[in-house]
Short mmCIF file of C-alpha atoms and ligand atoms in Angstrom, two decimals:
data_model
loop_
_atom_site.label_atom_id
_atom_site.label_comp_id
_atom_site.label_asym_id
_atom_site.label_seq_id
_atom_site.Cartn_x
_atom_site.Cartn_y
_atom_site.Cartn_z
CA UNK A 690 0.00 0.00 0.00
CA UNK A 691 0.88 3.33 -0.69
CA UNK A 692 0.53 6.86 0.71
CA UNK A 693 0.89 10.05 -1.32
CA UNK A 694 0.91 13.34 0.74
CA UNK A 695 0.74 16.54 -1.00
CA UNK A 696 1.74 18.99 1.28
CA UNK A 697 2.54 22.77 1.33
CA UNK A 698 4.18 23.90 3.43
CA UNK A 699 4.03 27.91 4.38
CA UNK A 700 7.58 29.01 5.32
CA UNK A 701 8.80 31.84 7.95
CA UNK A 702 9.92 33.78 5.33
CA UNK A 703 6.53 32.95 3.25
CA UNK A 704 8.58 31.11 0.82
CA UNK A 705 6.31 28.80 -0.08
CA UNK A 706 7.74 24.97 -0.37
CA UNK A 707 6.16 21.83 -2.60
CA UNK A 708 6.49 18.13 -1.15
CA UNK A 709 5.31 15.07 -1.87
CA UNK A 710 6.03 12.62 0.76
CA UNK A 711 5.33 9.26 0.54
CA UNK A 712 5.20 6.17 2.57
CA UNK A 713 5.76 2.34 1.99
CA UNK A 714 6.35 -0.97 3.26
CA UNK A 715 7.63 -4.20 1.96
CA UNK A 716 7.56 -7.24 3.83
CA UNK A 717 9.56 -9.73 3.43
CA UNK A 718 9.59 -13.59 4.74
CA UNK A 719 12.02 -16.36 3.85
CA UNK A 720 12.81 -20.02 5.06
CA UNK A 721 16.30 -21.66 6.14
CA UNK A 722 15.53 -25.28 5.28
CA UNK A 723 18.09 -27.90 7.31
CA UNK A 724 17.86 -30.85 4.78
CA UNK A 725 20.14 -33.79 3.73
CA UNK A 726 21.15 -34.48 0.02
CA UNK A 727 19.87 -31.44 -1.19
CA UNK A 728 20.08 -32.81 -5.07
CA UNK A 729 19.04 -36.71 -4.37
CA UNK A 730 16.72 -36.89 -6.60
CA UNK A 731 14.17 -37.96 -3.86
CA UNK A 732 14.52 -34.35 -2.31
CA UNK A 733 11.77 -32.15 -4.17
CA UNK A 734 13.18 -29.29 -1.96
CA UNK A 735 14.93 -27.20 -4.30
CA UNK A 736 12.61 -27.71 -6.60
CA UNK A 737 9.68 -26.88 -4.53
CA UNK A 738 11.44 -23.35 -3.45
CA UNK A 739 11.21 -22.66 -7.39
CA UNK A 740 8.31 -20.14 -7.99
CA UNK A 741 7.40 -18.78 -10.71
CA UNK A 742 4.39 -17.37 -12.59
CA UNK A 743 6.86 -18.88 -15.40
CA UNK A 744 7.91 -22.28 -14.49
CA UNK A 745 10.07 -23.79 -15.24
CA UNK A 746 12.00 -21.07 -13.83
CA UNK A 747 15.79 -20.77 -15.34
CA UNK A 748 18.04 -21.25 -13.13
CA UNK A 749 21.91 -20.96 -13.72
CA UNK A 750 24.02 -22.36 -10.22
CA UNK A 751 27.43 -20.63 -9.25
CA UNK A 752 29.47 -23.12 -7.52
CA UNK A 753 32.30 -22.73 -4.77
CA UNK A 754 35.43 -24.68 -6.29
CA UNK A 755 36.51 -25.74 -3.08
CA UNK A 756 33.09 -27.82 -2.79
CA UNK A 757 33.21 -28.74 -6.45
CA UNK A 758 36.93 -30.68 -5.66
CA UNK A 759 35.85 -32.04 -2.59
CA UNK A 760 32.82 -33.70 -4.46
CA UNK A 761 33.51 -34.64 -7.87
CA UNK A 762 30.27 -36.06 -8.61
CA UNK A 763 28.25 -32.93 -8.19
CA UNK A 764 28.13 -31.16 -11.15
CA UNK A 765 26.74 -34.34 -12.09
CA UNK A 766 24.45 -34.40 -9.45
CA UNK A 767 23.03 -31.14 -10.37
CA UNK A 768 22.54 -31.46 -13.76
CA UNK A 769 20.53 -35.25 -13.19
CA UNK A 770 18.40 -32.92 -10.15
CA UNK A 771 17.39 -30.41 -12.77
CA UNK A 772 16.35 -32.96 -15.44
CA UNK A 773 14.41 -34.81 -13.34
CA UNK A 774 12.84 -31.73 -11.62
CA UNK A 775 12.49 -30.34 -15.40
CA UNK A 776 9.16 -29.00 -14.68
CA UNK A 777 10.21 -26.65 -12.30
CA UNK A 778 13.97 -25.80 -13.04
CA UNK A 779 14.65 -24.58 -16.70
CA UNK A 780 18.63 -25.31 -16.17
CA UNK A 781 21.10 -22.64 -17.67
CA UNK A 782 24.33 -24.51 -16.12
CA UNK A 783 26.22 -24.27 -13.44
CA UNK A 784 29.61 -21.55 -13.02
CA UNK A 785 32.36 -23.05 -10.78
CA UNK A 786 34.14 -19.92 -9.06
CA UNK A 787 37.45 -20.17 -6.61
CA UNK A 788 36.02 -20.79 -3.21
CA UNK A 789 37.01 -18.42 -0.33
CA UNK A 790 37.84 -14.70 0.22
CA UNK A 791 39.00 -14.39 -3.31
CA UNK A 792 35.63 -15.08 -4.38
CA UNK A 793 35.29 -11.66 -3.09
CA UNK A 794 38.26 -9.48 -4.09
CA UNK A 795 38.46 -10.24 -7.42
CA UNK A 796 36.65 -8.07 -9.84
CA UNK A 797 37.44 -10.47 -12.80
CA UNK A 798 35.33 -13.24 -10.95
CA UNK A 799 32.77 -10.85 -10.01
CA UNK A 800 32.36 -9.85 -13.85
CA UNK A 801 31.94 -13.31 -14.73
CA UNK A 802 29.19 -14.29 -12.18
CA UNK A 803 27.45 -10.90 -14.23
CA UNK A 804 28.33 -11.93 -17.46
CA UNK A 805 26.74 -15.33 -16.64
CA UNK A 806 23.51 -13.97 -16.10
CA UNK A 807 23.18 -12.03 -19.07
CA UNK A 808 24.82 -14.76 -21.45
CA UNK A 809 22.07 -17.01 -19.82
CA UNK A 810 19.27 -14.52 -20.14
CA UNK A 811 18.38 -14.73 -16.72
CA UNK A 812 15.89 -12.45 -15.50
CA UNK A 813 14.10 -11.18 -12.45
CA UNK A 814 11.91 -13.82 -12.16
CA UNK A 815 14.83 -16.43 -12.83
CA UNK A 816 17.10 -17.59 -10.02
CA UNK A 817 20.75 -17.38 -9.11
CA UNK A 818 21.55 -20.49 -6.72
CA UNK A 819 24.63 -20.07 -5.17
CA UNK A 820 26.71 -23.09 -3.35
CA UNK A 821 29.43 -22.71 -1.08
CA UNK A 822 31.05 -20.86 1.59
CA UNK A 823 30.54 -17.92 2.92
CA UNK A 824 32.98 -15.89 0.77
CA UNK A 825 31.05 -17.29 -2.75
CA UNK A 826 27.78 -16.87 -1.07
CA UNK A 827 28.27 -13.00 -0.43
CA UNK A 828 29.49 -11.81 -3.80
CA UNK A 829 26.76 -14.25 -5.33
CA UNK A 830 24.18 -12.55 -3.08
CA UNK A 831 25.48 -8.92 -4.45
CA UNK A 832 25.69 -10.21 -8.24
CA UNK A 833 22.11 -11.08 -7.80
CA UNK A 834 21.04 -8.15 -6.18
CA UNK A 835 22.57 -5.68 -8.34
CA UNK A 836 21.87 -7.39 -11.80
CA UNK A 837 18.63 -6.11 -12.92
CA UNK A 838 17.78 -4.71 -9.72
CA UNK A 839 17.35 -7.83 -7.99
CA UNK A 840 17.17 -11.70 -9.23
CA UNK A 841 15.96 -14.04 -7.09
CA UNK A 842 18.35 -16.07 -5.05
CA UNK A 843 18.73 -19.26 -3.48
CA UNK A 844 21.82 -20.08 -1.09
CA UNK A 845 22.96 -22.93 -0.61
CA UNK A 846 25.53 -22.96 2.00
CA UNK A 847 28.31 -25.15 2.33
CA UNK A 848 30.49 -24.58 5.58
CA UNK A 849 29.29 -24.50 9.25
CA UNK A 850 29.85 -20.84 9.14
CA UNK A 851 27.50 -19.89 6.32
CA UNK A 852 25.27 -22.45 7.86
CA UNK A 853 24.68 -20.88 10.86
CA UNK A 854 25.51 -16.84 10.39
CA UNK A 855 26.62 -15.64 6.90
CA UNK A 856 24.00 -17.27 4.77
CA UNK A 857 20.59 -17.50 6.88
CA UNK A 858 20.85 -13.15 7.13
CA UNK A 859 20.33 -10.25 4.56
CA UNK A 860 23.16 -9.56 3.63
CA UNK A 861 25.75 -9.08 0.65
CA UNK A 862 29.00 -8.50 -0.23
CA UNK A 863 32.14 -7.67 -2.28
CA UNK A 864 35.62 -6.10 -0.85
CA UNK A 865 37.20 -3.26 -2.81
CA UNK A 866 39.76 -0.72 -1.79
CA UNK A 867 40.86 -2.78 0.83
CA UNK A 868 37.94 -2.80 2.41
CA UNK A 869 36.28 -5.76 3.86
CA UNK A 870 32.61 -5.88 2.62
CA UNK A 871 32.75 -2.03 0.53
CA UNK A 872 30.32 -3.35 -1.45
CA UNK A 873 26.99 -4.76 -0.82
CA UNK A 874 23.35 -4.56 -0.18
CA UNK A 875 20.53 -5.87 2.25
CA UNK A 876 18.72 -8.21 0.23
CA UNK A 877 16.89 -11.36 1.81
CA UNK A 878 17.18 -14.61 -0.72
CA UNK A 879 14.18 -16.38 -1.59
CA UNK A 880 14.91 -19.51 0.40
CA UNK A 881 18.42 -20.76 2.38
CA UNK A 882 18.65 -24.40 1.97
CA UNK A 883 21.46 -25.77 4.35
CA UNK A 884 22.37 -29.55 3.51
CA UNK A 885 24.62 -31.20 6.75
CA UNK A 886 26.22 -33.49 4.17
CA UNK A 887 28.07 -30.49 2.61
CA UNK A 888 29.89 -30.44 6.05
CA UNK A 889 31.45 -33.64 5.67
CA UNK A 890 34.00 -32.76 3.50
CA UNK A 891 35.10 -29.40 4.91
CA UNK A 892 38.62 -28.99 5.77
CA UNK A 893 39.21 -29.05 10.12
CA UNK A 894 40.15 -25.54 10.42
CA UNK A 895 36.81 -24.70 8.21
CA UNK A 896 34.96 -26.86 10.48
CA UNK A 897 35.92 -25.48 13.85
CA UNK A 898 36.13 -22.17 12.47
CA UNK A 899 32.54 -21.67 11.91
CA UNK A 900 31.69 -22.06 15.62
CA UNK A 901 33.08 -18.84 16.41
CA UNK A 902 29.97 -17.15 15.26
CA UNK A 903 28.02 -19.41 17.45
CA UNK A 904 30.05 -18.34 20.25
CA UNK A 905 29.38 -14.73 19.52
CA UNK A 906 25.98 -15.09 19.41
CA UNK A 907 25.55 -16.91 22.52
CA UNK A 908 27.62 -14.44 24.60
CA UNK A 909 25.62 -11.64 23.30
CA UNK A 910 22.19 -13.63 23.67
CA UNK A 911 22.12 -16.85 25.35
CA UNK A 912 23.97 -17.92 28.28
CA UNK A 913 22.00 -22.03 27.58
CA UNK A 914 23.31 -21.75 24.36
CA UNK A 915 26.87 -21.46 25.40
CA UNK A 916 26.50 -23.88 28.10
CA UNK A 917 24.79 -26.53 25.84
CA UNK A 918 28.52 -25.45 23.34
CA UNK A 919 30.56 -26.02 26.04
CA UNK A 920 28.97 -29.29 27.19
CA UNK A 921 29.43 -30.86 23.53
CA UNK A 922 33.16 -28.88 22.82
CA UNK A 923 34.82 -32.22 22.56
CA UNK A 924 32.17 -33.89 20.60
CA UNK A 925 32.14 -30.72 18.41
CA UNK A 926 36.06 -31.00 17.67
CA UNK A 927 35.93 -34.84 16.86
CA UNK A 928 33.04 -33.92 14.22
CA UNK A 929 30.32 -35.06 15.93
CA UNK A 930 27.24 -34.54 13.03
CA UNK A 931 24.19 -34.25 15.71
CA UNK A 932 26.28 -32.19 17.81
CA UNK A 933 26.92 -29.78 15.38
CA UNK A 934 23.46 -29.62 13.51
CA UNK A 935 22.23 -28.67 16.57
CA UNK A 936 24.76 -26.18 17.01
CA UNK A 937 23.72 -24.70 13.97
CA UNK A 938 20.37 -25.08 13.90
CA UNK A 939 20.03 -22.94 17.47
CA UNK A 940 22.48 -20.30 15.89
CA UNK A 941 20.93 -19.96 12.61
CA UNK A 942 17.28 -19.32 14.69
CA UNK A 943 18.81 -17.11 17.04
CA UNK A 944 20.75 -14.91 14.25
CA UNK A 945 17.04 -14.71 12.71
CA UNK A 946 15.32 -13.83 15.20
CA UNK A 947 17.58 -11.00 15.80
CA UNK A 948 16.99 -9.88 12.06
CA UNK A 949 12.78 -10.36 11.90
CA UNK A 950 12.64 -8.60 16.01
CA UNK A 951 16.35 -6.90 16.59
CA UNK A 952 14.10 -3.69 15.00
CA UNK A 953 16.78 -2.82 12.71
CA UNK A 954 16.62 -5.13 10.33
CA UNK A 955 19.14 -3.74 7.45
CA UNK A 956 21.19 -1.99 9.95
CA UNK A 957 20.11 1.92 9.31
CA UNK A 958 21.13 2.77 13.01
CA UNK A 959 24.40 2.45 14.38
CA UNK A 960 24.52 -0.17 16.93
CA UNK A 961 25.15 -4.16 15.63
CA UNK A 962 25.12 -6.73 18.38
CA UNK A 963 25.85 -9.66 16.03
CA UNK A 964 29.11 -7.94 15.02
CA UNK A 965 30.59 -8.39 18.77
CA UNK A 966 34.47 -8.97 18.26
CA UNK A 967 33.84 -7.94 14.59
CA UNK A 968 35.86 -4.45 14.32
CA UNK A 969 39.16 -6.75 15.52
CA UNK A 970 38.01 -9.35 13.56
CA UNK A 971 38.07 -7.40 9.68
CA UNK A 972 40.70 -5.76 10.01
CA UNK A 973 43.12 -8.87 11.18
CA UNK A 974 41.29 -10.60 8.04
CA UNK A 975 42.51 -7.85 5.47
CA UNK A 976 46.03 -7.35 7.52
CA UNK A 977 46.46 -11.37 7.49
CA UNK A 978 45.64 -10.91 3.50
CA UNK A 979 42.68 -13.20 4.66
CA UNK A 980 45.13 -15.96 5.83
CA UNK A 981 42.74 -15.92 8.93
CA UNK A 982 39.80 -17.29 8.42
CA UNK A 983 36.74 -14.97 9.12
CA UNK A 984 35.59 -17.13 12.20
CA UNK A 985 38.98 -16.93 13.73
CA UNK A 986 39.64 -13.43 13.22
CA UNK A 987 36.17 -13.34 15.07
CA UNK A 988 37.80 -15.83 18.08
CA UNK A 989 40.57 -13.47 18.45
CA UNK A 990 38.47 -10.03 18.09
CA UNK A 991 36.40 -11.20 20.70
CA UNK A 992 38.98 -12.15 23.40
CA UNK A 993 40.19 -8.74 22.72
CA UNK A 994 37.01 -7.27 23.35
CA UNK A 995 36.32 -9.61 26.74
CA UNK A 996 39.62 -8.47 27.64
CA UNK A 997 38.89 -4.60 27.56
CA UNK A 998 35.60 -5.58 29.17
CA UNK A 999 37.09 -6.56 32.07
CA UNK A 1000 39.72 -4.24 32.42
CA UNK A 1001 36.72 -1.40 31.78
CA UNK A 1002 35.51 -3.16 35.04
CA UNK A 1003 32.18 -4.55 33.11
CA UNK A 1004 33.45 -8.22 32.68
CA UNK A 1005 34.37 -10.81 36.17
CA UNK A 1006 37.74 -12.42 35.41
CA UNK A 1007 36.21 -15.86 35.92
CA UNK A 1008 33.31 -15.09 32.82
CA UNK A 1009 36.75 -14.66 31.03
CA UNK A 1010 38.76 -17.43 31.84
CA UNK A 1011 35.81 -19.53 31.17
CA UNK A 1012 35.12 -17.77 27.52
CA UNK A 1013 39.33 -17.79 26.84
CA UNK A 1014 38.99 -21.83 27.85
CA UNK A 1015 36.19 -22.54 25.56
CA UNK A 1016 37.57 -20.79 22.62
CA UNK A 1017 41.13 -22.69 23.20
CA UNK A 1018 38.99 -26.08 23.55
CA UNK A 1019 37.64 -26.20 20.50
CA UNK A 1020 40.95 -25.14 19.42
CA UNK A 1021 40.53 -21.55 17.96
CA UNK A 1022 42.68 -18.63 18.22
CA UNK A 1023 42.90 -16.62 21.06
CA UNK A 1024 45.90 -14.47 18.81
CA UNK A 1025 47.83 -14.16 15.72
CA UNK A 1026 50.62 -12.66 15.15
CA UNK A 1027 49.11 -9.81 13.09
CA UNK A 1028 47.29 -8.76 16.67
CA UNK A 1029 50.81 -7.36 17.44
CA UNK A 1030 51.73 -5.43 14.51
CA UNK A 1031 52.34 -1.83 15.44
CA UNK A 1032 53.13 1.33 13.49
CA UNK A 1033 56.20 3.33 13.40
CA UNK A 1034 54.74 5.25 16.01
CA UNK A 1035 54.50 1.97 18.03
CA UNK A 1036 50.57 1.87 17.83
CA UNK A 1037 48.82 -1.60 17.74
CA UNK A 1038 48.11 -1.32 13.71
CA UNK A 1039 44.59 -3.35 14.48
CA UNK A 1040 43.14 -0.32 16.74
CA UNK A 1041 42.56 1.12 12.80
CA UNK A 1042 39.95 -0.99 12.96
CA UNK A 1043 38.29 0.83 15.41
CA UNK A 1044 37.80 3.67 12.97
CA UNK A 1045 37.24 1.92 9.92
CA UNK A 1046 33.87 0.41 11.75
CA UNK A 1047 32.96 3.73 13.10
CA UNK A 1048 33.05 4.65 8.94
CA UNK A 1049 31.82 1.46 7.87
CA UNK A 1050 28.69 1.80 10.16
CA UNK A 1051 28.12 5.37 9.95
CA UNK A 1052 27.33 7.70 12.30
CA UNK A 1053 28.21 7.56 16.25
CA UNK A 1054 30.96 4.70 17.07
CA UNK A 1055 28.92 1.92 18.41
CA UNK A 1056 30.95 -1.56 19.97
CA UNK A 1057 28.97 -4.04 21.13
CA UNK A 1058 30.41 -5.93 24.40
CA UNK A 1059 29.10 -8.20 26.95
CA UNK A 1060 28.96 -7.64 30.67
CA UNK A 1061 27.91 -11.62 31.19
CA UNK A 1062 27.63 -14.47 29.28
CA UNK A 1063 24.61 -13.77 27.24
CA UNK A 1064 24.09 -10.03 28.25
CA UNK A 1065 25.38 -7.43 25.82
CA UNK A 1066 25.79 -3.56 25.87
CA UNK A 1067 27.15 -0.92 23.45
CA UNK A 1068 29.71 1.50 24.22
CA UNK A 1069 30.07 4.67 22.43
CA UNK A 1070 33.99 5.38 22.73
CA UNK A 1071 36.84 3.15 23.41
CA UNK A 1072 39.33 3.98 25.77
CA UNK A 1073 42.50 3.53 23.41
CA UNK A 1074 45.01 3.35 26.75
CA UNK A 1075 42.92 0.40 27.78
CA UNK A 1076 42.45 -1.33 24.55
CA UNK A 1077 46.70 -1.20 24.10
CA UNK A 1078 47.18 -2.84 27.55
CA UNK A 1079 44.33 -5.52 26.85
CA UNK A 1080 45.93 -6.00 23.49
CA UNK A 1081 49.56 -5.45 25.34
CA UNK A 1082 48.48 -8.58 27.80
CA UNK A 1083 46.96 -10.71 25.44
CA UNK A 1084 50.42 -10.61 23.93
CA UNK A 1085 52.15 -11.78 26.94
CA UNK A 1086 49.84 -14.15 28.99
CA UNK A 1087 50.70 -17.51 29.66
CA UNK A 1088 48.01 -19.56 27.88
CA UNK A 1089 49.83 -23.05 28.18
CA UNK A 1090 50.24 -22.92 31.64
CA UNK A 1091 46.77 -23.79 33.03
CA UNK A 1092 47.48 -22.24 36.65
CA UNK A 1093 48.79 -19.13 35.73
CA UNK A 1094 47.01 -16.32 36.69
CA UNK A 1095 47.07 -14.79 32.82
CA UNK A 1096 44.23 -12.17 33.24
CA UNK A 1097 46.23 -10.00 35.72
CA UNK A 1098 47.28 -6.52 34.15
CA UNK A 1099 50.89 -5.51 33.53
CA UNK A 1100 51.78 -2.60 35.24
CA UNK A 1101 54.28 -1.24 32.84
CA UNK A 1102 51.14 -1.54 30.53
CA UNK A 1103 51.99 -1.50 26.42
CA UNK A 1104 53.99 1.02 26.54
N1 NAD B 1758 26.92 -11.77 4.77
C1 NAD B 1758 27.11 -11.88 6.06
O1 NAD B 1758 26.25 -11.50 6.85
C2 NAD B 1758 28.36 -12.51 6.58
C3 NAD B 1758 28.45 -12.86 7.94
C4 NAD B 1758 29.60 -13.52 8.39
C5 NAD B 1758 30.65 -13.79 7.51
N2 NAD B 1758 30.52 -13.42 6.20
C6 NAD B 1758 31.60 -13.70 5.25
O2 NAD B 1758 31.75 -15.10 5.07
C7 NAD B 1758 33.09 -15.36 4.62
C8 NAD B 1758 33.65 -16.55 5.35
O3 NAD B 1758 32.90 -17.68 5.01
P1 NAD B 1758 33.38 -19.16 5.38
O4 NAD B 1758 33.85 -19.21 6.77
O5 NAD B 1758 32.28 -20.05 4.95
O6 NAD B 1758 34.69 -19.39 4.52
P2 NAD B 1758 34.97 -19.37 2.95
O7 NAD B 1758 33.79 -19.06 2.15
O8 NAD B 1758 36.18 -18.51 2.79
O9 NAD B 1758 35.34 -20.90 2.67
C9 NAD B 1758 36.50 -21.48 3.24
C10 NAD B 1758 37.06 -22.58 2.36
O10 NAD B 1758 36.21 -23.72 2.40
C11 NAD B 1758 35.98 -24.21 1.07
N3 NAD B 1758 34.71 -24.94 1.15
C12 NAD B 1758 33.47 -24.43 1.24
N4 NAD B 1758 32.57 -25.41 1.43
C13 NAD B 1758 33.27 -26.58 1.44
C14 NAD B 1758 32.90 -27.94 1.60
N5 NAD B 1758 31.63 -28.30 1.85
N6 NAD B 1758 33.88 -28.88 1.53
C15 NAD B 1758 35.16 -28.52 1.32
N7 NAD B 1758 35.58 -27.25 1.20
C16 NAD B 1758 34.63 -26.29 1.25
C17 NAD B 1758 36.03 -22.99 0.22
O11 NAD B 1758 36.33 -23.29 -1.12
C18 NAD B 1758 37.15 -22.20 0.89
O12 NAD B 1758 38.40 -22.63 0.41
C19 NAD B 1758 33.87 -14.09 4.86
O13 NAD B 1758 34.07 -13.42 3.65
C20 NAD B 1758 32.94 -13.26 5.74
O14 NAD B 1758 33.14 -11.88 5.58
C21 NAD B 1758 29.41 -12.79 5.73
ZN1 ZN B 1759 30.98 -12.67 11.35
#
C-alpha cells in the first residue's frame, strides 16, 4: 500500500515549499531449510522453493570450487536434479568460481558471475543459486542483487559458518579498496537451503572455524546456548554430526530472530550486536591478507574485546577465563601474530579498525560488548590506553600454563 501526501508547506519567510512525501512498506519472509542431500533426486526441496508465474523457472548455479573438488560427482548431481525436476527448473548450467575470500576481491570473478547472467538470459523472475562458503555466497548474493535490480536467489551454503551466520541473514557483499565488505546490499534470498552433508567434507580448520559465530551469538544472547557449546566442545572437535546440527540449527534461529525482532533489520542505526568482536576481527582478516579465516579473526576479536571488558571493570575475570577456555577447547585462536603489529609510532596497527567500523557503520561509534555471558551492551567510545594494555596482555599471557594467573594486568602496561 501506498501513501501520497501533497503537502505545502508555508515558510517563515513565506517562501512557499512543494512536497510530496510518501510512505511504503515491503515485507519480506524467507525459510532456512536444514535438509540432507539437497540434489538426491528424492529431495523435491529445491525444486519446490522454485516459484514462478513462469515455471520452469531458469536457473543458472554458481558453484564454490573448493566444494566442487571435494565432491567430484556434483556437477553431475546437479545437472541429473534439474532434469528430473524439469518442470520446475529450466537449467542454464552451473559456473564453478574459486572458493574463499578471493571469491570476493576479485573483480574479474565478479564480472563473470554478471556476465553469466546475461549470457544465460536470466531475469528477475529467474534464479541465481549459489553453493558454497561464505565468501562465494556474499558476492553471489550482491551479483544477484545488483543485476537487474534484484534476481531471485537461493543459497545454498556449504560450511558450518554460512550455515549458521553468513548465509541464513540479509546480507551481501564484495571487498574493494581494501575494504572488507565495501560493497553490498541488504537483500533477503528467496529460500536458504542448508544440507549437513556439505559439512562432511570441509577442511578441520573450516569446520571449527565456523563455531566462532556461534560463540558470539551466545555471549551476546544466550547464556544455555553457550553452556549446551561447552557441554558438547569435545564432541564438536571430533566432528560429531548431531552435535553440530544442533549447534547450527540454534544459531541460525537465534541470528534470525535478531533480524525479523532486533528492529533494525538492514542496519540503518548504528549499533550491531551480532558484530561483537567484529571491528578486531576485519581488520586482522585484510592485515592477514585473509590468511585468517573470518571465524577466527572473530575468536581473536572477541577475546580482545572480553579483555577490555574486564579491564573497563564490566566483565568478572572468571566469565573470562571460562570464555578464553572454551575458545582454546575447540581449538581456535585466542591471537595471531598480526594482533601485534604496530606502526612506526609503536601503535597496535589493528586499533585502525576501530575507525574503519565507526566509517563502515556510519554515524556515532557503536561496539557491542558483553557484561555476562549472554548479556550485551554498546559503548560509544573506546578507551584507546585500555584497549593497548588488553591488546599489550593478550600478547604476553601464559596460555599453556593452566594455573597461571594470565588475566592479571601488567603494570608497565603497552607502553
Ligand atoms: N553476509 C554476512 O552477513 C556474513 C556474515 C559472516 C561472515 N561473512 C563472510 O563469510 C566469509 C567466510 O565464510 P566461510 O567461513 O564459509 O569461509 P569461505 O567461504 O572462505 O570458505 C572457506 C574454504 O572452504 C571451502 N569450502 C566451502 N565449502 C566446502 C565444503 N563443503 N567442503 C570442502 N571445502 C569447502 C572454500 O572453497 C574455501 O576454500 C567471509 O568473507 C565473511 O566476511 C558474511
Ligand atoms: Zn561474522
Amino acid at each position: 500500500m501506498s501513501f501520497l501526501f501533497h503537502v505545502r508547506l508555508k515558510m517563515q519567510n513565506s517562501n512557499l515549499v512543494q512536497s510530496i512525501t510518501q510512505q511504503f512498506a515491503v515485507t519480506y519472509q524467507y525459510t532456512t531449510y536444514f535438509t540432507e542431500r539437497v540434489f538426491g533426486l528424492d529431495n523435491p526441496l529445491l525444486a519446490r522453493c522454485v516459484e514462478s508465474n513462469w515455471l520452469p523457472a531458469k536457473c543458472l548455479f554458481v558453484l564454490d570450487s573448493g566444494v566442487a573438488q571435494a565432491r567430484q560427482s556434483l556437477l553431475e548431481e546437479i545437472e541429473r536434479y534439474a532434469e528430473a525436476y524439469k518442470q520446475q527448473i529450466a537449467y542454464k548450467g552451473t559456473l564453478v568460481i574459486p572458493g574463499g575470500e578471493v571469491a570476493k576481491n576479485d573483480t574479474g570473478l565478479f564480472k563473470q558471475v554478471l556476465e553469466a547472467i546475461h549470457l544465460k538470459g536470466i531475469c528477475r523472475h529467474s534464479y541465481l543459486i549459489g553453493i558454497g562458503g561464505g565468501a562465494v555466497l556474499d558476492m553471489v548474493g550482491f551479483a544477484a542483487a545488483i543485476a537487474h535490480r534484484g534476481i531471485r536467489h537461493i543459497r545454498i551454503p556449504t560450511t558450518v559458518l554460512s550455515q549458521n551466520d553468513s548465509g541464513v541473514g540479509v546480507k551481501n557483499s564484495f571487498n574493494l579498496f581494501g575494504k572488507k565488505n565495501f560493497l553490498g546490499t541488504f537483500q533477503p534470498p528467496t529460500a536458504v537451503i542448508n544440507d549437513f552433508c556439505f559439512l562432511e567434507t570441509l577442511s578441520q580448520r573450516d569446520w571449527i572455524a565456523g563455531i566462532a559465530e556461534a560463540i558470539k551469538v551466545a555471549l551476546i544472547k544466550e547464556k544455555t546456548f553457550f553452556e549446551e557449546i561447552e557441554r558438547n566442545a569435545d564432541q564438536l572437535v571430533k566432528r560429531n554430526q548431531q552435535a553440530m546440527q544442533a549447534i547450527i540449527y540454534r544459531c541460525a534461529e537465534l541470528h534470525m530472530q535478531h533480524i525479523a525482532q532486533g528492529g533494525d533489520p538492514f542496519e540503518r542505526g548504528s549499533a550491531r550486536p551480532l558484530d561483537f568482536g567484529h571491528w578486531a576481527a576485519h581488520k586482522l582478516e585484510s592485515m592477514s591478507h585473509y590468511r585468517l579465516r573470518h571465524g577466527e579473526a572473530v575468536a581473536i576479536g572477541m577475546a580482545i574485546d572480553c579483555l577490555y571488558a574486564h579491564y573497563q571493570g564490566f566483565l568478572a575475570k572468571p566469565t573470562v577465563q571460562r570464555i578464553f577456555n572454551l575458545i582454546q577447547r575447540l581449538s581456535l585462536p585466542l591471537r595471531a601474530p598480526e594482533v601485534f603489529f604496530k606502526d612506526a609510532q609503536g601503535t597496535y596497527q589493528v586499533l585502525k579498525g576501530i575507525e574503519e567500523f565507526r566509517e563502515h557503520l556510519g554515524g556515532q561509534l557503536t561496539i557491542t560488548l558483553i557484561n555476562d555471558i549472554g548479556k550485551s551492551f554498546n559503548v560509544h567510545e573506546i578507551c584507546l590506553k585500555t584497549m593497548q594494555d588488553s591488546i599489550y596482555n593478550l600478547e604476553k599471557m601464559e596460555f599453556n600454563d593452566p594455573a597461571a594467573d594470565f588475566l592479571q594486568i601488567s603494570e608497565n602496561s603497552w607502553q
